[in-house]
Structures are given as C-alpha cells and as structure tokens.
Amino acid sequence: MLEVFVNFINCFLMSLVGFYIIKILTKSEVKIYEFKVIGWLLLDTIIPTYLQANIYVEIKPLIIYCINILAYKQIFDLHIDDAIIVAGIAMLLNLIGDILISIVMNILFTNDIELISNVVASFLKNTIVSVLALLLINIKKIKEKLCDFYNNIKNKKKVSTVVFFSLTIIIFCILGFHIYVSSHFDISYLTAILTIAILWTLIIIFINSRNKYNYLIKEYDTLFSYVQNFEDWIEQEQLNRHEYKNQLAVLRCLTKEKKVKDKIDEILEDNINIEGQAVTNLKNLPKGGIRGLMYYKAAIAQKHKINLTTDVSIEAKGILSKLSEKDIRILCKLIGIYFDNAIEAAAESRKKNLTIEIYELKDKVSFVFSNTFKRHKNMKDRNKKGVSSKGEGRGNGLYFASKLIKDNPWLEEKQEIIDGYYIEQLTIKKNINK
C-alpha cells in the first residue's frame, strides 16, 4: 500500500512539472486550480500509477507519453501537433534527469535492497528528477530557446518536427529501459549512455537550426510587407521627381549664376536614380510584392555603384500575376536572397556588372541573375549551411534558399559559371491553369 501511495505522489509530481513546463512554453494563462485542469492532471496521474504497480516494461513510458499528450492538449486547448511537441519537450527534460539519476542509483544501490528502501529511493529519485527539470526550464538561455522554438513552429506545417520528437521519445524510452534494468556497467550499458548523449546533441542542433531558419523567414516576411508599400511609393515618387526635375530644369535655364546651376546639378545627382532604364523595365512586373522588392534591390545595387541591367519579358496576365500571396511570399524570399548575393558579389568584383533577366517561356517563368564576381575557394560548397566568403556567421542565405526549393517542388534553381559570370537561375514551373 505504501508503494502505491508513493507511486501516486511521484506520478502526480511529474504531471505538475509537465504542466508547469508547458505553461511556460505556451505562455498560457490557465490556472492549476481550474476544475478541468485538476481533472486531467488526476487522470494523468492515476493511469501511470496503475502502470507503475506492474512489472516495468519498455512500452510504459510510451503509454505515459500518449496520456500526457491527451491531457495537455485538453488542458491548454492545443492542436494535436503542438501537444505532441510540447509534451515531448516536457518528457525529454524529465528523461534526462531520470536517466542521470538511474545511473547514480545503479552505483549506490543493489537489486536486493528492502522494499522500504526501494520506496524511499523511488521517491527521492522522482523528486530530484522533477527539481532538475524545473531548474532546466528556468535557465534563461534554455527557456528562451525552447519558447522561441515553440513560437516559431506553432500554427505551421510541422510534420518533420512531430516525427522527430516522437522517434526521439521512443529511442530514449528504449535506452532508458536498458539503463534502468541494468545492474552493472558493461559495453552495452556505456553504449546506451553514449547514444543518449549523441541524441541530446542532435536535439540541441535541431532546435537551434529550426530557430535560425524561422528567424530568417520572419525577416523576409517583414521585408515583404515593406516592399508592398514600396511599390506604390516608387511609382508616386517617379511622378513627383519627374515634375520636380522639370521645375529645376526651368530654374536652371532662368539663372546665369554658375554656383546656382552647379547646386541644381548636385541636387539632381545626389539621390538614388529611380528613373533609369534598369528600373523602368521593372514596371512590367505585376504588383503585389515582386515589383516592389525588385525596385528596392535595384536601388541598393545603384547605391553600390553596380552596373545594373534588367530585361523583363513576361505576359501581362501570365503566371506571375496568377500566383497566390503565399507563393509570392516564397518567391520573394528566394529573389531577395539571390539578388542580395548578386549585389555583394558584383560589388567585390572589378567590373561590377549585374544583369537580371525575367522571361516567360513555355508555361515557365525564369529569373536569371548574372553577375561578375571575385572567385573564392569555397564556391563548390556555397549551398552548405554557414559557408560564406563574407566571414564567420554568414552564409545562411543559400542554405535557406535550398531548403525553400526542396519544400516547394514548383520551383527549381540552377547555378553555373560562364565567361566570368556567376549565373543563378530560378524557374517557376507551376502551371496555374491546372
């Protein structure tokens, strides 16, 4: 009876810790004294208590994980995908302490200890595990990383994340069971510990990678919202500047003062040229984000004194005009990456040439960026994460672009070097009419 009571306390404590961890991750205002919360926490306690009363088997932690998912989904009103992930995070934080304490207890205790000792050891173990989990989630850096991770993936397609966490929990349970039932250290025991350490390293890498990936997505989404307004501003500014230049030209003809004429010339030349042929050609692009982004990047190219040439040959009501806003956002992210890379590479080169061709042919639209560049040693690895000629901490753009291409089969890209020009071709092969 004492053992059952202690198991109930242990399981209830683990449920409370899980509740607290998920409350932090989701930033929920749910109170623990609410009737619904108490009911689900009791259910999340009673079933594991019953399981603990039977012989320990590998599948028990997986059953508990499933119960946790159901309970926390109802308590925090989560989508099933989100519940799987946050319950997985909570369980992993508990498992790391559980496995560490199991290793220590295997050293300190033998299998023939009295029942009362087992009960005491079990209570102490679960208390320490709970405290460790609470300490981990309250470490500022860990809390920020996990909260950012959850905020970045909620309300998004996350099949790969759900699969990753589910498989990780299964592997942890299998390895934890092996450690739990082992009474001495041997090669298989040490292999299990090493595997767990490797798994935790992979989890940390995965979370950091997802956070960086989603941070880039947010940056490009913010840029997209700006360039939509930039389209209208550019066109109105072109009209205003045209009238403004006419007035200045009249004033220039009316004066004979050289200083006045020089000042007027200085005013006319001291701004980014938004009326050149390279910019004018971009007017053929449909409004909605792509045109504004191209205007903005063209202005940046001119600011870097790059010889920019554009050639746009698309149908007025062609593929680009029929893309959904979601597709346009994805396309703008890729255009932004390729345009930025072309500008930086051209700016480093001696000739500083950059040509952009946009054409529609056989139900496909291609964006071709051709720029002079300064050859670097890591050209072959340019699509790998963190590889860049621009220094440490850079080089995520093309890696990010390659992931977008992989996730969107209606897009394809090709890179090649011809006659001293680096050529990046992005092709839309989506048939909107089908």
Coordinates of C-alpha atoms in Angstrom, one line a residue:
M1 CA 0.0 0.0 0.0
L2 CA 2.9 2.3 0.8
E3 CA 4.4 1.6 -2.5
V4 CA 1.2 2.5 -4.4
F5 CA 0.8 5.7 -2.4
V6 CA 4.4 6.8 -3.2
N7 CA 3.9 5.9 -6.9
F8 CA 0.8 8.1 -6.9
I9 CA 2.7 11.0 -5.3
N10 CA 5.6 10.5 -7.8
C11 CA 3.3 10.5 -10.8
F12 CA 1.3 13.5 -9.6
L13 CA 4.6 15.4 -9.1
M14 CA 5.7 14.6 -12.7
S15 CA 2.3 15.7 -14.0
L16 CA 2.6 19.0 -12.1
V17 CA 6.1 19.5 -13.5
G18 CA 4.9 18.8 -17.1
F19 CA 2.0 21.3 -16.5
Y20 CA 4.5 24.0 -15.4
I21 CA 6.9 23.4 -18.3
I22 CA 4.1 23.5 -20.9
K23 CA 2.6 26.6 -19.3
I24 CA 6.0 28.3 -19.7
L25 CA 6.4 27.2 -23.4
T26 CA 2.8 28.2 -24.4
K27 CA 2.7 31.3 -22.2
S28 CA -0.8 30.1 -21.2
E29 CA -2.9 31.8 -18.6
V30 CA -4.6 28.5 -17.5
K31 CA -4.7 28.2 -13.6
I32 CA -3.9 25.0 -11.9
Y33 CA -6.9 25.2 -9.6
E34 CA -9.4 25.1 -12.5
F35 CA -11.7 22.1 -12.4
K36 CA -10.7 21.0 -15.9
V37 CA -7.0 21.2 -15.1
I38 CA -7.4 19.2 -11.8
G39 CA -9.4 16.5 -13.6
W40 CA -7.0 15.9 -16.4
L41 CA -3.9 16.0 -14.0
L42 CA -5.6 13.3 -11.9
L43 CA -6.2 11.2 -15.0
D44 CA -2.6 11.8 -16.0
T45 CA -1.6 10.6 -12.5
I46 CA -3.9 7.6 -12.0
I47 CA -3.0 5.7 -15.2
P48 CA 0.8 6.0 -14.7
T49 CA 0.3 4.9 -11.1
Y50 CA -1.5 1.8 -12.2
L51 CA 1.2 1.1 -14.7
Q52 CA 3.9 1.5 -12.1
A53 CA 2.3 -1.2 -10.0
N54 CA 3.1 -3.7 -12.7
I55 CA 6.4 -5.1 -13.9
Y56 CA 8.4 -2.4 -15.7
V57 CA 8.2 -2.8 -19.4
E58 CA 9.6 -0.8 -22.3
I59 CA 6.2 0.4 -23.5
K60 CA 5.1 2.0 -20.3
P61 CA 6.9 5.4 -20.9
L62 CA 5.3 5.5 -24.4
I63 CA 1.8 4.9 -22.9
I64 CA 2.5 7.7 -20.4
Y65 CA 3.7 10.0 -23.2
C66 CA 0.4 9.4 -25.1
I67 CA -1.6 10.1 -21.9
N68 CA 0.4 13.3 -21.4
I69 CA -0.3 14.4 -25.0
L70 CA -4.1 13.9 -24.4
A71 CA -4.1 15.6 -21.0
Y72 CA -2.0 18.6 -22.0
K73 CA -4.0 19.0 -25.3
Q74 CA -7.2 19.3 -23.3
I75 CA -5.7 21.5 -20.5
F76 CA -4.1 24.0 -22.8
D77 CA -6.5 23.7 -25.7
L78 CA -3.7 22.8 -28.1
H79 CA -3.7 21.4 -31.7
I80 CA -2.6 17.7 -31.6
D81 CA 0.7 18.5 -33.4
D82 CA 1.5 21.2 -30.8
A83 CA 0.6 18.9 -27.9
I84 CA 2.9 16.1 -29.2
I85 CA 5.8 18.6 -29.4
V86 CA 5.4 20.3 -26.0
A87 CA 4.6 17.0 -24.3
G88 CA 7.8 15.7 -25.9
I89 CA 9.9 18.6 -24.7
A90 CA 8.5 18.2 -21.1
M91 CA 9.2 14.4 -21.2
L92 CA 12.7 14.9 -22.6
L93 CA 13.5 17.3 -19.8
N94 CA 12.3 14.7 -17.3
L95 CA 14.0 11.8 -19.0
I96 CA 17.5 13.5 -18.9
G97 CA 17.2 13.7 -15.1
D98 CA 15.7 10.3 -14.9
I99 CA 18.5 8.6 -16.8
L100 CA 21.2 10.5 -14.9
I101 CA 19.7 9.6 -11.5
S102 CA 19.3 5.9 -12.7
I103 CA 23.0 5.8 -13.4
V104 CA 23.8 7.2 -10.0
M105 CA 21.4 4.8 -8.2
N106 CA 22.8 1.8 -10.1
I107 CA 26.2 2.7 -8.5
L108 CA 24.8 3.3 -5.0
F109 CA 22.1 0.6 -4.7
T110 CA 21.9 -3.2 -5.3
N111 CA 19.0 -5.2 -6.5
D112 CA 18.5 -7.0 -3.1
I113 CA 17.6 -3.9 -1.1
E114 CA 14.5 -3.9 1.1
L115 CA 11.1 -2.8 -0.2
I116 CA 11.1 0.2 2.1
S117 CA 14.5 1.2 0.6
N118 CA 13.1 0.9 -2.9
V119 CA 10.2 3.1 -2.0
V120 CA 12.4 5.8 -0.4
A121 CA 14.8 5.6 -3.3
S122 CA 12.0 5.9 -5.8
F123 CA 10.6 9.0 -4.0
L124 CA 14.0 10.6 -3.8
K125 CA 14.7 9.8 -7.4
N126 CA 11.5 11.3 -8.8
T127 CA 11.8 14.4 -6.5
I128 CA 15.3 15.1 -7.8
V129 CA 14.3 14.5 -11.4
S130 CA 11.4 16.9 -11.0
V131 CA 13.7 19.5 -9.5
L132 CA 16.2 19.1 -12.3
A133 CA 13.5 19.5 -14.9
L134 CA 12.3 22.7 -13.2
L135 CA 15.9 24.0 -13.0
L136 CA 16.5 23.3 -16.7
I137 CA 13.3 25.1 -17.9
N138 CA 14.1 28.1 -15.7
I139 CA 17.6 28.6 -17.1
K140 CA 17.2 31.7 -19.1
K141 CA 19.0 30.6 -22.2
I142 CA 17.2 27.2 -22.3
K143 CA 13.9 28.8 -21.7
E144 CA 14.4 31.4 -24.4
K145 CA 15.5 28.7 -27.0
L146 CA 12.6 26.4 -26.2
C147 CA 10.0 29.2 -26.2
D148 CA 11.3 30.6 -29.5
F149 CA 11.2 27.1 -30.9
Y150 CA 7.6 26.6 -29.9
N151 CA 6.5 30.1 -31.1
N152 CA 8.2 29.5 -34.4
I153 CA 6.5 26.2 -35.2
K154 CA 3.0 26.7 -33.8
N155 CA 0.3 27.2 -36.4
K156 CA 2.7 26.0 -39.1
K157 CA 3.2 22.8 -41.0
K158 CA 5.4 20.7 -38.7
V159 CA 5.2 17.1 -39.7
S160 CA 9.0 16.6 -39.6
T161 CA 9.2 18.1 -36.1
V162 CA 6.4 15.9 -34.8
V163 CA 8.1 12.8 -36.3
F164 CA 11.5 13.9 -34.9
F165 CA 10.1 14.3 -31.4
S166 CA 8.1 11.1 -31.5
L167 CA 11.0 8.9 -32.7
T168 CA 13.3 10.6 -30.2
I169 CA 11.0 9.8 -27.3
I170 CA 10.8 6.1 -28.4
I171 CA 14.6 5.8 -28.6
F172 CA 15.0 7.5 -25.3
C173 CA 12.5 5.1 -23.7
I174 CA 14.2 2.1 -25.1
L175 CA 17.7 3.3 -23.9
G176 CA 16.3 4.4 -20.6
F177 CA 14.8 1.0 -20.0
H178 CA 18.1 -0.7 -20.7
I179 CA 19.8 1.6 -18.2
Y180 CA 17.1 1.1 -15.6
V181 CA 17.2 -2.7 -15.7
S182 CA 21.0 -3.0 -15.8
S183 CA 22.7 -3.7 -12.6
H184 CA 26.3 -3.2 -13.7
F185 CA 28.4 -1.3 -16.1
D186 CA 29.3 -3.1 -19.4
I187 CA 29.8 -2.2 -23.0
S188 CA 26.1 -2.2 -23.9
Y189 CA 25.4 0.0 -20.8
L190 CA 28.1 2.5 -21.8
T191 CA 26.9 2.4 -25.4
A192 CA 23.4 3.3 -24.3
I193 CA 24.7 6.3 -22.3
L194 CA 26.8 7.4 -25.3
T195 CA 23.9 7.1 -27.6
I196 CA 21.7 9.2 -25.3
A197 CA 24.5 11.9 -25.2
I198 CA 24.6 11.9 -29.0
L199 CA 20.8 12.2 -29.2
W200 CA 20.8 15.2 -26.9
T201 CA 23.4 16.9 -29.0
L202 CA 21.2 16.3 -32.1
I203 CA 18.2 17.7 -30.3
I204 CA 20.1 20.9 -29.4
I205 CA 21.3 21.2 -33.0
F206 CA 17.8 20.6 -34.4
I207 CA 16.2 23.2 -32.1
N208 CA 18.9 25.8 -32.9
S209 CA 18.6 25.1 -36.6
R210 CA 14.8 25.5 -36.6
N211 CA 15.1 28.7 -34.6
K212 CA 17.6 30.2 -37.2
Y213 CA 15.5 29.0 -40.1
N214 CA 12.3 30.6 -38.7
Y215 CA 14.2 33.8 -37.8
L216 CA 15.1 34.2 -41.5
I217 CA 11.5 33.5 -42.5
K218 CA 10.4 36.3 -40.2
E219 CA 13.0 38.7 -41.6
Y220 CA 11.8 38.0 -45.2
D221 CA 8.2 38.2 -44.3
T222 CA 8.8 41.7 -42.7
L223 CA 10.7 42.7 -45.9
F224 CA 7.7 41.5 -48.0
S225 CA 5.3 43.7 -46.1
Y226 CA 7.6 46.7 -46.6
V227 CA 8.1 46.2 -50.3
Q228 CA 4.4 46.0 -51.0
N229 CA 4.2 49.6 -49.8
F230 CA 7.4 50.5 -51.5
E231 CA 5.8 49.7 -54.9
D232 CA 3.3 52.5 -54.6
W233 CA 5.8 54.9 -53.1
I234 CA 8.3 54.3 -56.0
E235 CA 5.6 54.9 -58.7
Q236 CA 4.4 58.1 -56.9
E237 CA 7.9 59.2 -56.4
Q238 CA 8.7 58.8 -60.0
L239 CA 5.8 61.1 -60.9
N240 CA 6.8 63.6 -58.3
R241 CA 10.5 63.5 -59.3
H242 CA 9.6 63.9 -63.0
E243 CA 7.7 67.2 -62.2
Y244 CA 10.4 68.2 -59.7
K245 CA 13.1 67.8 -62.3
N246 CA 11.1 69.8 -64.8
Q247 CA 10.8 72.6 -62.4
L248 CA 14.5 72.5 -61.6
A249 CA 15.4 72.5 -65.3
V250 CA 13.3 75.6 -65.8
L251 CA 15.0 77.3 -62.9
R252 CA 18.4 76.3 -64.3
C253 CA 17.6 78.0 -67.6
L254 CA 16.5 81.2 -65.8
T255 CA 19.7 81.7 -64.0
K256 CA 23.1 82.7 -65.2
E257 CA 24.8 82.1 -61.9
K258 CA 27.3 79.2 -62.2
K259 CA 27.0 78.3 -58.5
V260 CA 23.2 78.1 -58.7
K261 CA 23.5 75.8 -61.8
D262 CA 26.1 73.6 -60.0
K263 CA 23.8 73.3 -57.0
I264 CA 20.9 72.3 -59.1
D265 CA 23.0 69.7 -60.9
E266 CA 24.2 68.4 -57.5
I267 CA 20.6 68.1 -56.2
L268 CA 19.6 66.1 -59.4
E269 CA 22.5 63.7 -59.0
D270 CA 22.5 63.3 -55.2
N271 CA 19.7 60.8 -55.0
I272 CA 19.3 57.2 -56.0
N273 CA 18.3 57.0 -59.6
I274 CA 14.8 55.5 -59.7
E275 CA 14.1 56.6 -63.3
G276 CA 16.9 54.8 -65.1
Q277 CA 16.2 52.2 -67.8
A278 CA 17.0 49.3 -65.4
V279 CA 14.3 50.5 -63.0
T280 CA 11.8 51.4 -65.8
N281 CA 12.0 47.9 -67.2
L282 CA 10.7 46.5 -63.9
K283 CA 7.3 48.2 -64.4
N284 CA 6.3 45.3 -66.4
L285 CA 6.3 43.1 -63.3
P286 CA 2.9 42.6 -61.6
K287 CA 2.2 44.5 -58.4
G288 CA 1.8 42.6 -55.2
G289 CA 5.4 42.4 -53.8
I290 CA 7.7 41.2 -56.5
R291 CA 7.9 44.6 -58.3
G292 CA 8.4 46.4 -55.0
L293 CA 11.2 44.0 -54.0
M294 CA 12.9 44.4 -57.4
Y295 CA 12.6 48.2 -57.1
Y296 CA 14.2 48.1 -53.6
K297 CA 17.1 45.8 -54.5
A298 CA 17.7 47.8 -57.7
A299 CA 18.1 50.9 -55.6
I300 CA 20.6 49.1 -53.4
A301 CA 22.5 48.0 -56.4
Q302 CA 22.7 51.5 -57.7
K303 CA 23.8 52.7 -54.3
H304 CA 26.8 50.3 -54.5
K305 CA 27.6 51.8 -58.0
I306 CA 26.9 48.5 -59.7
N307 CA 26.2 48.5 -63.5
L308 CA 22.7 47.1 -63.4
T309 CA 20.9 45.9 -66.5
T310 CA 17.4 44.5 -66.5
D311 CA 15.3 42.8 -69.2
V312 CA 11.7 41.8 -68.4
S313 CA 9.7 39.9 -71.0
I314 CA 6.5 38.4 -69.4
E315 CA 2.9 38.2 -70.3
A316 CA 0.6 40.9 -68.8
K317 CA -1.7 38.2 -67.4
G318 CA 0.8 35.4 -67.2
I319 CA 2.0 33.1 -64.5
L320 CA 3.3 35.7 -62.1
S321 CA 0.0 37.6 -62.0
K322 CA -1.8 34.4 -61.0
L323 CA 0.4 33.4 -58.1
S324 CA -1.2 33.2 -54.7
E325 CA 0.0 35.5 -51.9
K326 CA 1.6 32.5 -50.2
D327 CA 3.5 31.6 -53.4
I328 CA 4.6 35.3 -53.9
R329 CA 6.0 35.4 -50.4
I330 CA 8.1 32.3 -51.1
L331 CA 9.2 33.6 -54.4
C332 CA 10.2 37.0 -52.9
K333 CA 12.3 35.3 -50.2
L334 CA 14.3 33.5 -52.9
I335 CA 14.6 36.6 -55.1
G336 CA 15.8 38.6 -52.1
I337 CA 18.5 36.0 -51.4
Y338 CA 19.7 35.7 -54.9
F339 CA 19.6 39.4 -55.6
D340 CA 21.5 40.2 -52.4
N341 CA 24.2 37.6 -53.2
A342 CA 24.5 39.0 -56.7
I343 CA 24.9 42.6 -55.4
E344 CA 27.5 41.6 -52.9
A345 CA 29.5 39.5 -55.4
A346 CA 29.3 42.2 -58.1
A347 CA 30.4 44.9 -55.6
E348 CA 33.5 42.9 -54.8
S349 CA 34.4 42.4 -58.5
R350 CA 36.4 44.7 -60.7
K351 CA 33.8 45.2 -63.4
K352 CA 30.8 45.4 -61.0
N353 CA 28.3 44.1 -63.6
L354 CA 24.9 42.7 -62.8
T355 CA 22.2 41.6 -65.3
I356 CA 18.8 40.4 -64.4
E357 CA 16.6 38.7 -67.0
I358 CA 13.0 37.8 -66.3
Y359 CA 11.2 36.0 -69.1
E360 CA 8.2 33.7 -69.6
L361 CA 8.5 30.7 -71.9
K362 CA 6.5 27.5 -72.3
D363 CA 4.5 27.9 -69.2
K364 CA 7.5 28.7 -67.1
V365 CA 8.9 31.9 -65.7
S366 CA 12.6 32.3 -65.1
F367 CA 14.6 34.9 -63.0
V368 CA 18.2 34.9 -64.1
F369 CA 20.8 36.8 -62.1
S370 CA 24.2 37.1 -63.9
N371 CA 27.0 38.9 -62.1
T372 CA 30.7 39.3 -62.2
F373 CA 32.4 38.0 -59.1
K374 CA 35.7 37.6 -57.3
R375 CA 36.5 33.9 -57.3
H376 CA 36.7 32.2 -53.9
K377 CA 37.9 28.8 -52.7
N378 CA 34.5 27.6 -51.3
M379 CA 32.4 28.1 -54.5
K380 CA 31.6 24.4 -54.6
D381 CA 30.2 24.4 -51.0
R382 CA 28.2 27.6 -51.4
N383 CA 24.9 26.0 -50.6
K384 CA 26.0 24.4 -47.4
K385 CA 25.0 26.0 -44.1
G386 CA 27.4 28.6 -42.8
V387 CA 29.6 28.5 -45.9
S388 CA 30.4 32.0 -47.0
S389 CA 33.2 34.2 -48.3
K390 CA 31.9 37.1 -46.1
G391 CA 33.2 35.9 -42.8
E392 CA 32.0 33.9 -39.7
G393 CA 28.3 33.8 -39.0
R394 CA 27.3 34.4 -42.6
G395 CA 26.4 32.1 -45.5
N396 CA 23.0 31.0 -44.4
G397 CA 21.2 32.6 -47.3
L398 CA 21.8 30.0 -50.0
Y399 CA 21.3 27.2 -47.4
F400 CA 17.9 28.7 -46.5
A401 CA 17.1 29.1 -50.2
S402 CA 17.9 25.4 -50.9
K403 CA 15.5 24.4 -48.1
L404 CA 12.8 26.5 -49.6
I405 CA 13.4 25.0 -53.1
K406 CA 13.2 21.5 -51.6
D407 CA 9.9 22.3 -49.8
N408 CA 8.3 23.8 -52.9
P409 CA 8.6 21.4 -55.9
W410 CA 7.0 24.0 -58.2
L411 CA 10.3 25.9 -58.1
E412 CA 13.7 24.9 -59.3
E413 CA 17.1 26.6 -59.5
K414 CA 20.3 26.1 -61.4
Q415 CA 23.8 27.6 -60.8
E416 CA 26.6 27.8 -63.3
I417 CA 29.7 29.9 -64.2
I418 CA 30.1 31.2 -67.8
D419 CA 32.7 33.6 -69.1
G420 CA 33.5 35.1 -65.7
Y421 CA 29.8 35.5 -64.7
Y422 CA 28.1 33.6 -61.9
I423 CA 24.6 32.8 -63.1
E424 CA 21.7 31.9 -60.8
Q425 CA 18.5 30.8 -62.5
L426 CA 15.3 30.5 -60.6
T427 CA 12.4 28.9 -62.5
I428 CA 8.7 28.8 -61.7
K429 CA 7.3 25.6 -63.3
K430 CA 3.9 25.8 -61.7
N431 CA 1.0 25.6 -64.2
I432 CA -1.5 27.9 -62.6
N433 CA -4.3 26.9 -65.1
K434 CA -4.4 23.3 -64.0

